[in-house]
Amino acid sequence: MLRLAAGRLALRLAGPGVLAVAVQPLRQRSSANASARPPHEILGVSAEASLAEVKSAYYRLATQLHPDVNKAPDAHERFIEVGDAYRELRERHESNAARASAESGLRPENAETKARFLAGLWEDHIQRSPLASRMDKLLFGHDDHTLVESLLRKGDLASALDVLEDIKAAGQKPTQPLFAMLIRGCTIAMRRPPPGTPLDKRDHLTSNLHAKARELFLEMQVVHKLRPYHSTIHDMIRAHGKAGDFESAHRLFMALIYEKHHRPSAPTCNSMLEIAAATGNYAAAHEYVEMLHGSRALLRALYRPDATTFSLAMRNAVDGKLFDRVPEQLRLFSSVFLKPNQATAERIVSAALDAGQPAAALAIAETIKAIGAKI
């Protein structure tokens, strides 16, 4: 479902917002392409095609032209052209539906019409009646949170983002849970690039999802004066990590350590250690371990290192060939009853020997014996 919706999702990300300029490249097309053919011809449908026919044609073409599966030189250009054509026709259909509803003053009677309003024009047909709106929410649960959660469960992040724009257009203030769900939706939909991928070489969809998550995170705090949940901060750190943006993840994590109202939990710390390993910032991982252990009395309620923490810390030390720091890490983790098993201990010592650091290997072996582990 994510692959089928990728084109539409990428094109819907550049909606109005604080950092909209950061996501504009997805909508850029040459003037020649924009005027070459009408949108219905690009999608291969008739000028009178229904919205269902337009969607079907778009999904078929988007699947064929997506850069992940189509390596033709012009696949990317055609992928964007098809997405622009679909967006234009979709907006025409939604505009016509809204105009027809306003002129008739009638509530939608059949399931197909009502579904269209819920997906694209959330409760626009009853916004002039507060009582009717409240009754609909009470009876059917179609408030903004329920609708966004339902759309995200279906993998339709683009429509979920549309709901946010509809709420703001109606003069309502978005809530913390709404921003939290959308930021998490962006994070989940991102694809992690291979280790060492430069920021300017990332997958275009992941880049724009990252930009959208940053936009939402900034908007909720600066525009709407909402304090993010700890889980939302964690999701934003994960988004930076998936995008390969270690510096942004590092700044947010360090701010979290000294933040008055939040403290990093074990999953957040583990995510930061994983990001350090994936981006080659091995020394930073060691500093996190020392810092968190030193602050453990303050963070005790949330930060409890576990086997995953230990494994990620050792991975950073071995991958970064920082074997001189392993003895100190082993002592720190042993103080919270985390020790390597015999196989792990032998692999660490062997890795140090293979790296040409016999002195470090000897120190590691002695420390392993000192903390009561086997080797």
Short mmCIF file of C-alpha atoms in Angstrom, two decimals:
data_model
loop_
_atom_site.label_atom_id
_atom_site.label_comp_id
_atom_site.label_asym_id
_atom_site.label_seq_id
_atom_site.Cartn_x
_atom_site.Cartn_y
_atom_site.Cartn_z
CA MET A 1 0.00 0.00 0.00
CA LEU A 2 2.88 2.40 0.85
CA ARG A 3 4.48 1.79 -2.58
CA LEU A 4 1.19 2.46 -4.37
CA ALA A 5 0.59 5.65 -2.41
CA ALA A 6 4.19 6.90 -2.66
CA GLY A 7 3.63 9.24 -5.60
CA ARG A 8 0.47 10.77 -4.19
CA LEU A 9 2.03 11.06 -0.77
CA ALA A 10 5.09 12.85 -2.06
CA LEU A 11 2.96 15.31 -3.98
CA ARG A 12 0.67 16.08 -1.04
CA LEU A 13 3.52 16.72 1.38
CA ALA A 14 4.27 20.21 0.08
CA GLY A 15 1.07 21.74 1.46
CA PRO A 16 0.97 25.11 3.25
CA GLY A 17 3.02 25.28 6.42
CA VAL A 18 5.98 26.76 8.20
CA LEU A 19 8.60 25.03 6.07
CA ALA A 20 6.60 24.48 2.88
CA VAL A 21 9.49 25.85 0.86
CA ALA A 22 11.53 22.83 1.93
CA VAL A 23 9.21 20.42 0.18
CA GLN A 24 8.51 22.33 -3.02
CA PRO A 25 10.87 20.33 -5.29
CA LEU A 26 8.32 17.54 -5.60
CA ARG A 27 5.88 19.90 -7.26
CA GLN A 28 8.31 21.53 -9.62
CA ARG A 29 7.76 20.81 -13.28
CA SER A 30 9.07 22.45 -16.36
CA SER A 31 6.71 24.93 -18.02
CA ALA A 32 6.84 22.83 -21.19
CA ASN A 33 5.57 19.74 -19.37
CA ALA A 34 2.92 21.74 -17.50
CA SER A 35 1.30 22.95 -20.73
CA ALA A 36 2.06 20.05 -23.05
CA ARG A 37 -1.00 17.88 -22.37
CA PRO A 38 -4.16 18.20 -20.31
CA PRO A 39 -4.11 16.11 -17.10
CA HIS A 40 -6.74 13.58 -18.24
CA GLU A 41 -4.61 12.72 -21.29
CA ILE A 42 -1.53 12.21 -19.13
CA LEU A 43 -3.46 9.67 -17.05
CA GLY A 44 -5.08 8.10 -20.11
CA VAL A 45 -8.69 8.74 -19.07
CA SER A 46 -11.54 10.64 -20.67
CA ALA A 47 -12.29 14.24 -19.79
CA GLU A 48 -15.52 13.06 -18.10
CA ALA A 49 -13.85 10.29 -16.05
CA SER A 50 -15.05 9.80 -12.50
CA LEU A 51 -12.77 10.27 -9.49
CA ALA A 52 -12.62 6.48 -9.06
CA GLU A 53 -11.42 6.07 -12.66
CA VAL A 54 -8.84 8.83 -12.18
CA LYS A 55 -7.52 7.18 -9.01
CA SER A 56 -7.34 3.78 -10.67
CA ALA A 57 -5.38 5.17 -13.62
CA TYR A 58 -3.04 7.09 -11.34
CA TYR A 59 -2.22 4.14 -9.08
CA ARG A 60 -1.58 1.94 -12.10
CA LEU A 61 0.83 4.45 -13.68
CA ALA A 62 2.49 5.42 -10.38
CA THR A 63 3.26 1.76 -9.70
CA GLN A 64 4.84 1.37 -13.14
CA LEU A 65 6.82 4.62 -13.06
CA HIS A 66 7.98 4.77 -9.44
CA PRO A 67 11.78 5.31 -9.44
CA ASP A 68 12.22 2.36 -7.08
CA VAL A 69 10.97 -0.07 -9.74
CA ASN A 70 11.45 1.77 -13.05
CA LYS A 71 15.04 2.60 -13.97
CA ALA A 72 14.24 4.34 -17.27
CA PRO A 73 15.95 7.76 -17.63
CA ASP A 74 12.62 9.60 -17.88
CA ALA A 75 10.81 7.57 -15.19
CA HIS A 76 11.26 10.21 -12.50
CA GLU A 77 9.96 13.03 -14.73
CA ARG A 78 6.96 10.97 -15.83
CA PHE A 79 6.30 9.90 -12.24
CA ILE A 80 6.08 13.55 -11.15
CA GLU A 81 4.00 14.47 -14.23
CA VAL A 82 1.49 11.71 -13.48
CA GLY A 83 1.29 12.79 -9.85
CA ASP A 84 0.67 16.43 -10.79
CA ALA A 85 -2.03 15.40 -13.23
CA TYR A 86 -3.76 13.26 -10.60
CA ARG A 87 -3.59 16.05 -8.00
CA GLU A 88 -5.11 18.56 -10.44
CA LEU A 89 -7.99 16.26 -11.40
CA ARG A 90 -8.60 15.26 -7.79
CA GLU A 91 -8.81 18.89 -6.70
CA ARG A 92 -11.25 19.60 -9.53
CA HIS A 93 -13.51 16.76 -8.41
CA GLU A 94 -13.37 17.84 -4.76
CA SER A 95 -14.05 21.46 -5.68
CA ASN A 96 -17.05 20.44 -7.79
CA ALA A 97 -18.37 18.24 -4.97
CA ALA A 98 -18.04 21.05 -2.43
CA ARG A 99 -19.77 23.51 -4.77
CA ALA A 100 -22.62 21.09 -5.42
CA SER A 101 -23.05 20.50 -1.70
CA ALA A 102 -23.07 24.20 -0.88
CA GLU A 103 -25.63 24.89 -3.59
CA SER A 104 -27.96 22.09 -2.57
CA GLY A 105 -27.56 22.47 1.21
CA LEU A 106 -28.15 18.71 1.57
CA ARG A 107 -26.23 16.23 3.73
CA PRO A 108 -24.80 13.32 1.75
CA GLU A 109 -27.22 10.42 1.71
CA ASN A 110 -25.32 7.47 0.22
CA ALA A 111 -22.17 5.78 1.47
CA GLU A 112 -20.03 6.68 -1.58
CA THR A 113 -20.79 10.40 -1.28
CA LYS A 114 -20.31 10.44 2.48
CA ALA A 115 -16.98 8.62 2.18
CA ARG A 116 -15.79 11.29 -0.26
CA PHE A 117 -16.64 14.03 2.23
CA LEU A 118 -14.94 12.21 5.09
CA ALA A 119 -11.77 11.54 3.07
CA GLY A 120 -11.33 14.91 1.35
CA LEU A 121 -13.73 17.46 2.86
CA TRP A 122 -14.05 16.41 6.47
CA GLU A 123 -17.48 17.55 7.79
CA ASP A 124 -17.51 20.56 5.48
CA HIS A 125 -21.17 19.84 4.81
CA ILE A 126 -22.17 20.44 8.47
CA GLN A 127 -19.61 22.93 9.73
CA ARG A 128 -22.28 25.63 9.73
CA SER A 129 -24.24 23.57 12.27
CA PRO A 130 -22.30 23.05 15.54
CA LEU A 131 -25.08 20.86 16.96
CA ALA A 132 -25.11 18.57 13.91
CA SER A 133 -21.33 18.33 14.00
CA ARG A 134 -21.30 17.36 17.69
CA MET A 135 -24.05 14.79 17.14
CA ASP A 136 -22.14 13.20 14.25
CA LYS A 137 -19.00 12.97 16.39
CA LEU A 138 -20.97 11.47 19.30
CA LEU A 139 -22.79 8.89 17.17
CA PHE A 140 -20.12 7.95 14.64
CA GLY A 141 -16.79 9.02 16.18
CA HIS A 142 -15.75 10.99 13.08
CA ASP A 143 -13.76 13.65 14.93
CA ASP A 144 -10.37 14.76 13.70
CA HIS A 145 -8.38 12.36 15.90
CA THR A 146 -10.43 9.32 14.94
CA LEU A 147 -10.34 10.19 11.26
CA VAL A 148 -6.58 10.81 11.18
CA GLU A 149 -5.87 7.62 13.13
CA SER A 150 -8.07 5.64 10.74
CA LEU A 151 -6.35 7.11 7.67
CA LEU A 152 -2.88 6.43 9.07
CA ARG A 153 -3.80 2.82 9.86
CA LYS A 154 -4.75 2.45 6.20
CA GLY A 155 -1.42 3.95 5.13
CA ASP A 156 -3.09 7.07 3.69
CA LEU A 157 -0.76 9.72 5.12
CA ALA A 158 -1.63 12.21 2.36
CA SER A 159 -5.32 12.31 3.36
CA ALA A 160 -4.36 12.52 7.04
CA LEU A 161 -2.26 15.60 6.25
CA ASP A 162 -5.24 16.99 4.31
CA VAL A 163 -7.35 16.74 7.48
CA LEU A 164 -4.86 18.97 9.30
CA GLU A 165 -5.12 21.58 6.55
CA ASP A 166 -8.94 21.38 6.66
CA ILE A 167 -8.89 21.94 10.42
CA LYS A 168 -6.67 25.02 10.08
CA ALA A 169 -8.74 26.33 7.16
CA ALA A 170 -11.86 26.08 9.37
CA GLY A 171 -10.18 28.31 11.96
CA GLN A 172 -9.74 25.52 14.51
CA LYS A 173 -6.59 24.89 16.53
CA PRO A 174 -4.90 21.51 15.94
CA THR A 175 -4.13 19.49 19.06
CA GLN A 176 -1.03 17.79 20.44
CA PRO A 177 -2.32 14.27 19.65
CA LEU A 178 -3.03 15.29 16.06
CA PHE A 179 0.52 16.55 15.48
CA ALA A 180 1.91 13.50 17.31
CA MET A 181 0.04 11.09 15.02
CA LEU A 182 1.08 12.91 11.85
CA ILE A 183 4.76 13.13 12.83
CA ARG A 184 4.75 9.43 13.65
CA GLY A 185 3.04 8.71 10.34
CA CYS A 186 5.79 10.57 8.47
CA THR A 187 8.49 8.74 10.43
CA ILE A 188 7.03 5.29 9.80
CA ALA A 189 6.64 5.98 6.07
CA MET A 190 10.29 7.01 5.66
CA ARG A 191 12.78 4.53 4.20
CA ARG A 192 16.14 4.23 5.92
CA PRO A 193 19.02 4.93 3.46
CA PRO A 194 22.09 2.67 3.33
CA PRO A 195 24.86 3.64 5.80
CA GLY A 196 27.04 6.47 4.57
CA THR A 197 24.48 7.90 2.13
CA PRO A 198 25.04 11.70 1.83
CA LEU A 199 22.08 13.92 2.75
CA ASP A 200 21.78 15.17 -0.84
CA LYS A 201 21.62 11.59 -2.18
CA ARG A 202 18.71 10.38 -0.08
CA ASP A 203 15.53 8.91 -1.54
CA HIS A 204 13.38 11.87 -2.64
CA LEU A 205 10.29 10.60 -0.82
CA THR A 206 12.20 10.08 2.44
CA SER A 207 13.74 13.55 2.09
CA ASN A 208 10.34 15.17 1.77
CA LEU A 209 8.81 13.09 4.56
CA HIS A 210 11.69 14.23 6.76
CA ALA A 211 11.09 17.85 5.79
CA LYS A 212 7.37 17.48 6.48
CA ALA A 213 7.99 15.94 9.92
CA ARG A 214 10.32 18.85 10.77
CA GLU A 215 7.70 21.31 9.55
CA LEU A 216 5.00 19.75 11.74
CA PHE A 217 7.33 19.58 14.76
CA LEU A 218 8.22 23.27 14.40
CA GLU A 219 4.67 24.37 13.64
CA MET A 220 3.17 22.73 16.72
CA GLN A 221 5.64 24.55 18.99
CA VAL A 222 6.10 27.94 17.31
CA VAL A 223 2.70 28.56 15.73
CA HIS A 224 0.33 26.72 18.05
CA LYS A 225 2.41 26.89 21.27
CA LEU A 226 2.03 23.17 21.95
CA ARG A 227 4.62 21.23 23.92
CA PRO A 228 5.50 17.92 22.18
CA TYR A 229 5.08 14.66 24.03
CA HIS A 230 8.18 12.66 24.90
CA SER A 231 7.06 10.05 22.36
CA THR A 232 6.81 12.78 19.69
CA ILE A 233 10.37 13.91 20.42
CA HIS A 234 11.47 10.29 20.12
CA ASP A 235 9.67 9.98 16.77
CA MET A 236 11.40 13.15 15.56
CA ILE A 237 14.79 11.74 16.59
CA ARG A 238 13.96 8.56 14.67
CA ALA A 239 12.95 10.65 11.64
CA HIS A 240 16.33 12.42 11.70
CA GLY A 241 18.01 9.02 12.00
CA LYS A 242 16.13 7.50 9.07
CA ALA A 243 17.09 10.51 6.99
CA GLY A 244 20.76 10.12 7.98
CA ASP A 245 20.75 13.53 9.68
CA PHE A 246 22.86 12.75 12.73
CA GLU A 247 23.50 16.38 13.70
CA SER A 248 19.78 17.18 14.03
CA ALA A 249 19.16 13.98 15.98
CA HIS A 250 22.12 14.74 18.26
CA ARG A 251 20.94 18.30 19.01
CA LEU A 252 17.42 17.14 19.83
CA PHE A 253 18.70 14.30 22.01
CA MET A 254 21.05 16.56 23.97
CA ALA A 255 18.25 19.09 24.46
CA LEU A 256 16.08 16.26 25.76
CA ILE A 257 18.67 15.29 28.38
CA TYR A 258 18.64 18.79 29.86
CA GLU A 259 14.96 19.55 29.18
CA LYS A 260 12.93 20.51 32.24
CA HIS A 261 9.78 18.57 31.44
CA HIS A 262 11.20 15.47 29.72
CA ARG A 263 13.98 12.95 30.14
CA PRO A 264 15.20 10.40 27.57
CA SER A 265 13.71 6.94 28.00
CA ALA A 266 15.64 3.73 27.28
CA PRO A 267 14.05 3.33 23.81
CA THR A 268 15.05 6.91 22.95
CA CYS A 269 18.61 6.29 24.11
CA ASN A 270 18.75 3.05 22.12
CA SER A 271 17.50 4.88 19.02
CA MET A 272 20.28 7.44 19.42
CA LEU A 273 22.92 4.70 19.76
CA GLU A 274 21.53 3.03 16.64
CA ILE A 275 21.66 6.34 14.72
CA ALA A 276 25.28 6.85 15.82
CA ALA A 277 26.20 3.39 14.50
CA ALA A 278 24.31 3.86 11.21
CA THR A 279 25.92 7.23 10.50
CA GLY A 280 29.45 6.32 11.62
CA ASN A 281 29.48 8.59 14.70
CA TYR A 282 30.93 5.88 16.93
CA ALA A 283 32.70 8.16 19.42
CA ALA A 284 29.45 9.99 20.14
CA ALA A 285 27.86 6.70 21.20
CA HIS A 286 30.51 6.21 23.87
CA GLU A 287 29.89 9.75 25.15
CA TYR A 288 26.16 9.04 25.37
CA VAL A 289 26.79 5.92 27.46
CA GLU A 290 29.05 7.79 29.88
CA MET A 291 26.71 10.77 30.10
CA LEU A 292 23.58 8.70 30.66
CA HIS A 293 25.28 6.55 33.28
CA GLY A 294 26.44 9.67 35.12
CA SER A 295 22.91 11.10 35.03
CA ARG A 296 21.21 7.80 35.84
CA ALA A 297 20.12 8.97 39.30
CA LEU A 298 18.17 11.79 37.67
CA LEU A 299 16.89 9.66 34.79
CA ARG A 300 16.15 6.54 36.82
CA ALA A 301 12.40 6.72 36.22
CA LEU A 302 12.85 6.53 32.45
CA TYR A 303 16.39 5.45 31.55
CA ARG A 304 17.12 1.85 32.37
CA PRO A 305 19.78 0.39 30.07
CA ASP A 306 18.90 -3.04 28.77
CA ALA A 307 20.46 -5.75 26.63
CA THR A 308 19.73 -3.69 23.51
CA THR A 309 21.60 -0.71 24.98
CA PHE A 310 24.57 -2.93 25.77
CA SER A 311 24.57 -4.51 22.30
CA LEU A 312 24.39 -1.15 20.50
CA ALA A 313 27.17 0.32 22.67
CA MET A 314 29.45 -2.64 21.91
CA ARG A 315 28.56 -2.45 18.20
CA ASN A 316 29.62 1.21 18.07
CA ALA A 317 32.89 0.44 19.86
CA VAL A 318 33.77 -2.51 17.61
CA ASP A 319 32.67 -0.90 14.32
CA GLY A 320 34.52 2.30 15.23
CA LYS A 321 37.58 0.34 16.44
CA LEU A 322 37.38 2.21 19.75
CA PHE A 323 38.63 -0.78 21.72
CA ASP A 324 40.43 1.36 24.28
CA ARG A 325 37.01 2.53 25.48
CA VAL A 326 35.45 -0.91 25.81
CA PRO A 327 36.82 -1.68 29.33
CA GLU A 328 35.17 1.46 30.72
CA GLN A 329 31.88 0.61 29.02
CA LEU A 330 32.00 -2.93 30.38
CA ARG A 331 32.47 -1.58 33.92
CA LEU A 332 29.60 0.89 33.49
CA PHE A 333 27.18 -1.76 32.24
CA SER A 334 28.25 -4.30 34.87
CA SER A 335 27.11 -1.81 37.54
CA VAL A 336 23.55 -2.30 36.24
CA PHE A 337 24.02 -6.08 35.93
CA LEU A 338 24.62 -6.16 32.17
CA LYS A 339 27.53 -8.38 31.15
CA PRO A 340 28.57 -10.04 27.90
CA ASN A 341 28.07 -13.75 27.48
CA GLN A 342 31.10 -15.87 26.63
CA ALA A 343 30.54 -15.80 22.87
CA THR A 344 30.14 -12.00 22.83
CA ALA A 345 33.21 -11.50 25.00
CA GLU A 346 35.33 -13.64 22.68
CA ARG A 347 34.09 -11.79 19.59
CA ILE A 348 35.03 -8.42 21.10
CA VAL A 349 38.53 -9.59 22.04
CA SER A 350 39.00 -11.21 18.60
CA ALA A 351 37.89 -7.99 16.87
CA ALA A 352 40.47 -6.02 18.86
CA LEU A 353 43.21 -8.46 17.86
CA ASP A 354 42.12 -8.35 14.20
CA ALA A 355 42.30 -4.54 14.35
CA GLY A 356 45.94 -4.75 15.47
CA GLN A 357 45.29 -3.57 19.04
CA PRO A 358 46.69 -6.38 21.24
CA ALA A 359 47.07 -4.11 24.29
CA ALA A 360 43.38 -3.16 24.09
CA ALA A 361 42.43 -6.81 23.62
CA LEU A 362 44.34 -7.75 26.79
CA ALA A 363 42.70 -4.93 28.75
CA ILE A 364 39.25 -6.02 27.54
CA ALA A 365 39.93 -9.65 28.54
CA GLU A 366 41.09 -8.61 32.01
CA THR A 367 38.04 -6.37 32.48
CA ILE A 368 35.69 -9.15 31.41
CA LYS A 369 37.21 -11.42 34.09
CA ALA A 370 37.11 -8.62 36.67
CA ILE A 371 33.35 -8.06 36.24
CA GLY A 372 32.67 -11.77 36.62
CA ALA A 373 31.93 -12.63 32.99
CA LYS A 374 33.33 -15.69 31.24
CA ILE A 375 35.86 -15.74 28.43
#
